[in-house]
Short mmCIF file of C-alpha atoms in Angstrom, two decimals:
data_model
loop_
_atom_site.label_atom_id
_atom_site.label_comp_id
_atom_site.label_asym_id
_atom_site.label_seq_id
_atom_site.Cartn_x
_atom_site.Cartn_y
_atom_site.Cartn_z
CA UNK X 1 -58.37 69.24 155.45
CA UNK X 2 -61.76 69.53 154.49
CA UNK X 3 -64.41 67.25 155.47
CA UNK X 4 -63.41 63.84 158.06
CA UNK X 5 -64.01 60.95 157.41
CA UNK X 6 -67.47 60.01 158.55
CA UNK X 7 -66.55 56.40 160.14
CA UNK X 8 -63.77 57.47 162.24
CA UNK X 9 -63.25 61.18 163.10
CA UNK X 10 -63.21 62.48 166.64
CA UNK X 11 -64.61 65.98 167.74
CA UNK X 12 -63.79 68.16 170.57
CA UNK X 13 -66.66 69.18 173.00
CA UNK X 14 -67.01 72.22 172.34
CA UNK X 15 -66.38 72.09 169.28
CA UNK X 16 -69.09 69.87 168.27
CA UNK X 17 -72.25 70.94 166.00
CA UNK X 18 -75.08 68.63 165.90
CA UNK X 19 -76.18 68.37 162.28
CA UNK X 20 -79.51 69.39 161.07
CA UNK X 21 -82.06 66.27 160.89
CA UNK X 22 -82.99 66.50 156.94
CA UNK X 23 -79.09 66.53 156.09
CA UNK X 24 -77.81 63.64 154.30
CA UNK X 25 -73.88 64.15 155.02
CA UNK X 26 -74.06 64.94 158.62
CA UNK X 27 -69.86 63.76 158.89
CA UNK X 28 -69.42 66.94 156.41
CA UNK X 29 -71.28 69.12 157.95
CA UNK X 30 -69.68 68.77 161.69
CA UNK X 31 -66.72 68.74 159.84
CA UNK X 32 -67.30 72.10 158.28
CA UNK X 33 -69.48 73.28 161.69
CA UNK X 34 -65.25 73.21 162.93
CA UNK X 35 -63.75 74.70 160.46
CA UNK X 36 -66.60 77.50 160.51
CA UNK X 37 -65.62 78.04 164.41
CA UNK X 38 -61.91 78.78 163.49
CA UNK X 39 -61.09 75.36 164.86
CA UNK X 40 -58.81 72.82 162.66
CA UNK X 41 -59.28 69.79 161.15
CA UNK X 42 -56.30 67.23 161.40
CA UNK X 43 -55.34 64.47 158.99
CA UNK X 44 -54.27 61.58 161.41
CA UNK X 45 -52.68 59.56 158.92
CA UNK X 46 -51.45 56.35 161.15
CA UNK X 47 -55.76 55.75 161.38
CA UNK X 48 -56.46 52.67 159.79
CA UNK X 49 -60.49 52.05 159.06
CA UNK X 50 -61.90 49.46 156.76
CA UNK X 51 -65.28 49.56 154.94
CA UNK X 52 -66.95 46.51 152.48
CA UNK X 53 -67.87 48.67 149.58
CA UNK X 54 -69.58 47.32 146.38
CA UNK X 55 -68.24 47.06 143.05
CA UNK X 56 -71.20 47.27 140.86
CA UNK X 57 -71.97 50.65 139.29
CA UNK X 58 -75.16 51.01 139.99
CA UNK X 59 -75.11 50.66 143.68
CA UNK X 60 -72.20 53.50 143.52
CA UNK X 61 -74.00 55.68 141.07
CA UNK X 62 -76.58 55.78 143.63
CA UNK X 63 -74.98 56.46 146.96
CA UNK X 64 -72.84 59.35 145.09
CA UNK X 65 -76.13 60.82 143.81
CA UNK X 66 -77.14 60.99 147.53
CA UNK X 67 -74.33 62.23 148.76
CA UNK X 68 -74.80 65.12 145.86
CA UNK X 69 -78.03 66.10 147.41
CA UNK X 70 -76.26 66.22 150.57
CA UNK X 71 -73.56 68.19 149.71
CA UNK X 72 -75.43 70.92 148.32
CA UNK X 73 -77.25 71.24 151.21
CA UNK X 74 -74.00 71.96 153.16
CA UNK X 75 -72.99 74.00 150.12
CA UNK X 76 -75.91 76.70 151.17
CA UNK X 77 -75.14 75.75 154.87
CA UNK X 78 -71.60 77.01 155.31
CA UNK X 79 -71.75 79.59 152.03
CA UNK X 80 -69.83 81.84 154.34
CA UNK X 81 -66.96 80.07 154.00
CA UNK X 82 -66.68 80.57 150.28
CA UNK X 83 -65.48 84.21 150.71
CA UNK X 84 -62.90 85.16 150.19
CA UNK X 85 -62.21 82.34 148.25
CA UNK X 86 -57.81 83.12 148.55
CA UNK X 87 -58.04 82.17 152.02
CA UNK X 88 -56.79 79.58 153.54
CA UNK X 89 -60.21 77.26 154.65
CA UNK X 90 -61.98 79.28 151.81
CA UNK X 91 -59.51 78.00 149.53
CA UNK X 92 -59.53 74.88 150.19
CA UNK X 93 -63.13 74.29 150.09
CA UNK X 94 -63.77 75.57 146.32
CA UNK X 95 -60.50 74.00 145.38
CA UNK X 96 -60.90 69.89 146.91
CA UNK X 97 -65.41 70.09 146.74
CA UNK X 98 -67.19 72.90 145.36
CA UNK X 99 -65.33 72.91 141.57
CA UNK X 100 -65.81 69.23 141.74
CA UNK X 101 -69.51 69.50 142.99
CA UNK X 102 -69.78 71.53 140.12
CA UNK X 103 -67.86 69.59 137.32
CA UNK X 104 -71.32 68.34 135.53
CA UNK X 105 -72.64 72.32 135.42
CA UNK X 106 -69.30 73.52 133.40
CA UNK X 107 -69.26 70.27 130.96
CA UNK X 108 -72.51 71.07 130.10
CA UNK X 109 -71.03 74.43 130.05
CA UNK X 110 -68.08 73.58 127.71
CA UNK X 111 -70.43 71.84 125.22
CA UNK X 112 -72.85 74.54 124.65
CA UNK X 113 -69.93 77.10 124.07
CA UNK X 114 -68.65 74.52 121.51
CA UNK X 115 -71.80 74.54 119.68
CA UNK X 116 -71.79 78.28 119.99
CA UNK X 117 -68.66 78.66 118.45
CA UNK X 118 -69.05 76.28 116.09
CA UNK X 119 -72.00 77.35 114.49
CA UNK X 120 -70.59 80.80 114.72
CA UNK X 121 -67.97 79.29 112.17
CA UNK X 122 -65.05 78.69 114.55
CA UNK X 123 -61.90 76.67 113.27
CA UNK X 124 -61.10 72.66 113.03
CA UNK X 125 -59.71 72.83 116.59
CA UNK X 126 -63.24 73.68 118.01
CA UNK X 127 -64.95 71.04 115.66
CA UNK X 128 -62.34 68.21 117.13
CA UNK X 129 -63.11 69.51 120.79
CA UNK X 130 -67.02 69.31 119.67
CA UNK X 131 -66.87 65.59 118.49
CA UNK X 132 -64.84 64.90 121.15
CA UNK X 133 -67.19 65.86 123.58
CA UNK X 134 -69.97 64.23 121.60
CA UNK X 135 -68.33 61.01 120.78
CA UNK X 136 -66.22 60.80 123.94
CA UNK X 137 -69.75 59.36 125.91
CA UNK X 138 -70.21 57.04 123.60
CA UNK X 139 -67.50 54.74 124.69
CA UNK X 140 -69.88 54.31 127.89
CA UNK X 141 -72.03 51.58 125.60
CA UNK X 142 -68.25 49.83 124.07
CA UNK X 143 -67.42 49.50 127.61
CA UNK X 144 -70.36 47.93 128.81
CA UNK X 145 -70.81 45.73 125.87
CA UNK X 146 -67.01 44.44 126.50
CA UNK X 147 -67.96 44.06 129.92
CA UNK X 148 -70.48 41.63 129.19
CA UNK X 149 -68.24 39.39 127.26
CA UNK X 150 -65.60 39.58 130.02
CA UNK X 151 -63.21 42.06 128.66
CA UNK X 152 -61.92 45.13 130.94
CA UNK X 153 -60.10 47.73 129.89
CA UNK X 154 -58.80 49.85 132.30
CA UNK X 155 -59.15 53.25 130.12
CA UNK X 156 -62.57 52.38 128.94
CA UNK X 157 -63.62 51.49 132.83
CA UNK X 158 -61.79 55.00 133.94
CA UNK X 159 -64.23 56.88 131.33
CA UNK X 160 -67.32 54.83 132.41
CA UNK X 161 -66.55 56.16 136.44
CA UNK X 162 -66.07 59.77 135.09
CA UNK X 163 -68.66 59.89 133.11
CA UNK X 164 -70.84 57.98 135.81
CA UNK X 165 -70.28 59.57 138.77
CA UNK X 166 -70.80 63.27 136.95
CA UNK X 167 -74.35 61.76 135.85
CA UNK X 168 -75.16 61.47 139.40
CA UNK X 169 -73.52 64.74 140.77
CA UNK X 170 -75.93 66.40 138.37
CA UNK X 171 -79.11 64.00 139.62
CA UNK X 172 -77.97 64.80 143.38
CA UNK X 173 -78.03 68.79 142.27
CA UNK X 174 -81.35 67.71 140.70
CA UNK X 175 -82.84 66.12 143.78
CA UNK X 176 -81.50 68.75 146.45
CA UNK X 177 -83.57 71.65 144.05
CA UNK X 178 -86.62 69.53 144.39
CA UNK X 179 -86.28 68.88 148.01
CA UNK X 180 -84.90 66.05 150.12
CA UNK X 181 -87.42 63.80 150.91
CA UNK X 182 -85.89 61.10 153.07
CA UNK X 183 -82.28 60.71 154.99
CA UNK X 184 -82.55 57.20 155.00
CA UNK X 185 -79.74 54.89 154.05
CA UNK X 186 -80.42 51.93 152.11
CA UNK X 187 -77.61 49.06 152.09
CA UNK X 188 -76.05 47.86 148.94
CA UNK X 189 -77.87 44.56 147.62
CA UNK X 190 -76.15 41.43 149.27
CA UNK X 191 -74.64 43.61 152.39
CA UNK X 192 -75.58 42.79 155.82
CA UNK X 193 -77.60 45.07 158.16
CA UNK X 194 -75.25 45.80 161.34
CA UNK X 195 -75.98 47.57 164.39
CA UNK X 196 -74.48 51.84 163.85
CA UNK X 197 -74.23 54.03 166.90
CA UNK X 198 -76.26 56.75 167.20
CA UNK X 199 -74.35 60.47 166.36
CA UNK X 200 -71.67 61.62 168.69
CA UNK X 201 -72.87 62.86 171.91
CA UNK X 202 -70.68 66.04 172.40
CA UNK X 203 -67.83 65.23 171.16
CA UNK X 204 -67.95 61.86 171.62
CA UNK X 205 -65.79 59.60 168.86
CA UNK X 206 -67.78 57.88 166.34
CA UNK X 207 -66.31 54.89 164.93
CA UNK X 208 -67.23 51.94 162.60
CA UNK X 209 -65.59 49.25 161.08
CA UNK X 210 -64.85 51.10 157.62
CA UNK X 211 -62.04 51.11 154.46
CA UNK X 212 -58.61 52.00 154.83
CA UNK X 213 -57.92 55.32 154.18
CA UNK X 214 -56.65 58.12 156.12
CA UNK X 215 -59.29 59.64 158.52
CA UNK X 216 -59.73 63.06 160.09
CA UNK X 217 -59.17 63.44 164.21
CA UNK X 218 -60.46 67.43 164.69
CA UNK X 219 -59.03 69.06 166.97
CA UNK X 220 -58.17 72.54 168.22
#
């Protein structure tokens, strides 16, 4: 597994990295400070955690843009694992974070070969791919104009979130190039402050009162 989850994972002493004080995703990068050590990282799937999260887009585009910048900065942090990428943790990491991390970079990709080929005088099946591409986006505005009067649709909402959430992969990229600036958390508009622990001390478990999902216990 490949990064714990960061309000309930446990670490063993010795096992346990502090993580630098200008990271943003410190939960990733003791997670990967384990994995680096040629310790493993265990899914313990009876965990139960549960987190309020908010359901307007905004407040999500901007803590995944954050955790963008953060990521890259564990990117250049553990590039050691990325070779060889056929082994096992290697593996792993391009194949659950760093392709996605880098999902805006080969759309972007994928359109400007399009054009390429298209103006190069490729056939109908590259000029369908191009409009696609092109018009795809543009469902962003019917969505949010159906949203206003009420109306979901789940297909429309699914293209919104992809769409969305690439956006701010590629501000997060953005930001990390220009430099980090703060690692302060700000709380979602209409959530109340609460009082977090401080990071593990040594091993220590950190826990809050988070979503359910499986969580991580690392362990040797």
């Amino acid at each position: 597994m490949i990064g714990a989850f960061g309000g309930c994972f446990a670490v063993r002493r010795a096992c346990y990295h502090p993580a630098p004080a200008a990271f943003l995703v410190d939960d990733f990068f003791i997670s990967m400070a384990v994995l680096q050590d040629g310790y493993q990282a265990i899914n313990e799937l009876e965990a139960v955690c549960y987190e309020d999260v908010s359901d307007r887009l905004p407040e999500e585009f901007r803590r995944k843009a954050r955790i963008s910048a953060g990521n890259f900065q564990n990117l250049l942090a553990f590039r050691r694992l990325l070779w060889p990428p056929w082994r096992g943790v290697s593996f792993a990491y391009w194949s659950h974070k760093v392709l996605r991390w880098m999902t805006p970079l080969l759309l972007i990709l994928m359109v400007v070969a399009n054009v390429v080929l298209v103006a190069l005088g490729a056939g109908w099946f590259y000029q369908l791919m191009l409009a696609g591409q092109l018009g795809v986006p543009l469902l962003l505005l019917l969505d949010a104009a159906l949203r206003r009067r009420d109306t979901h649709s789940r297909l429309l909402r699914f293209i919104t979130h992809f769409y969305s959430m690439n956006a701010a992969l590629l501000l997060g990229l953005w930001r990390y190039l220009r430099g980090v600036r703060t690692t302060v958390w700000e709380l979602p508009s209409g959530f109340s402050k609460v009082n977090r622990p401080g990071p593990p001390a040594c091993g220590a478990v950190a826990a809050s009162v988070l979503r359910s999902r499986p969580v991580a216990r690392e362990v040797q």
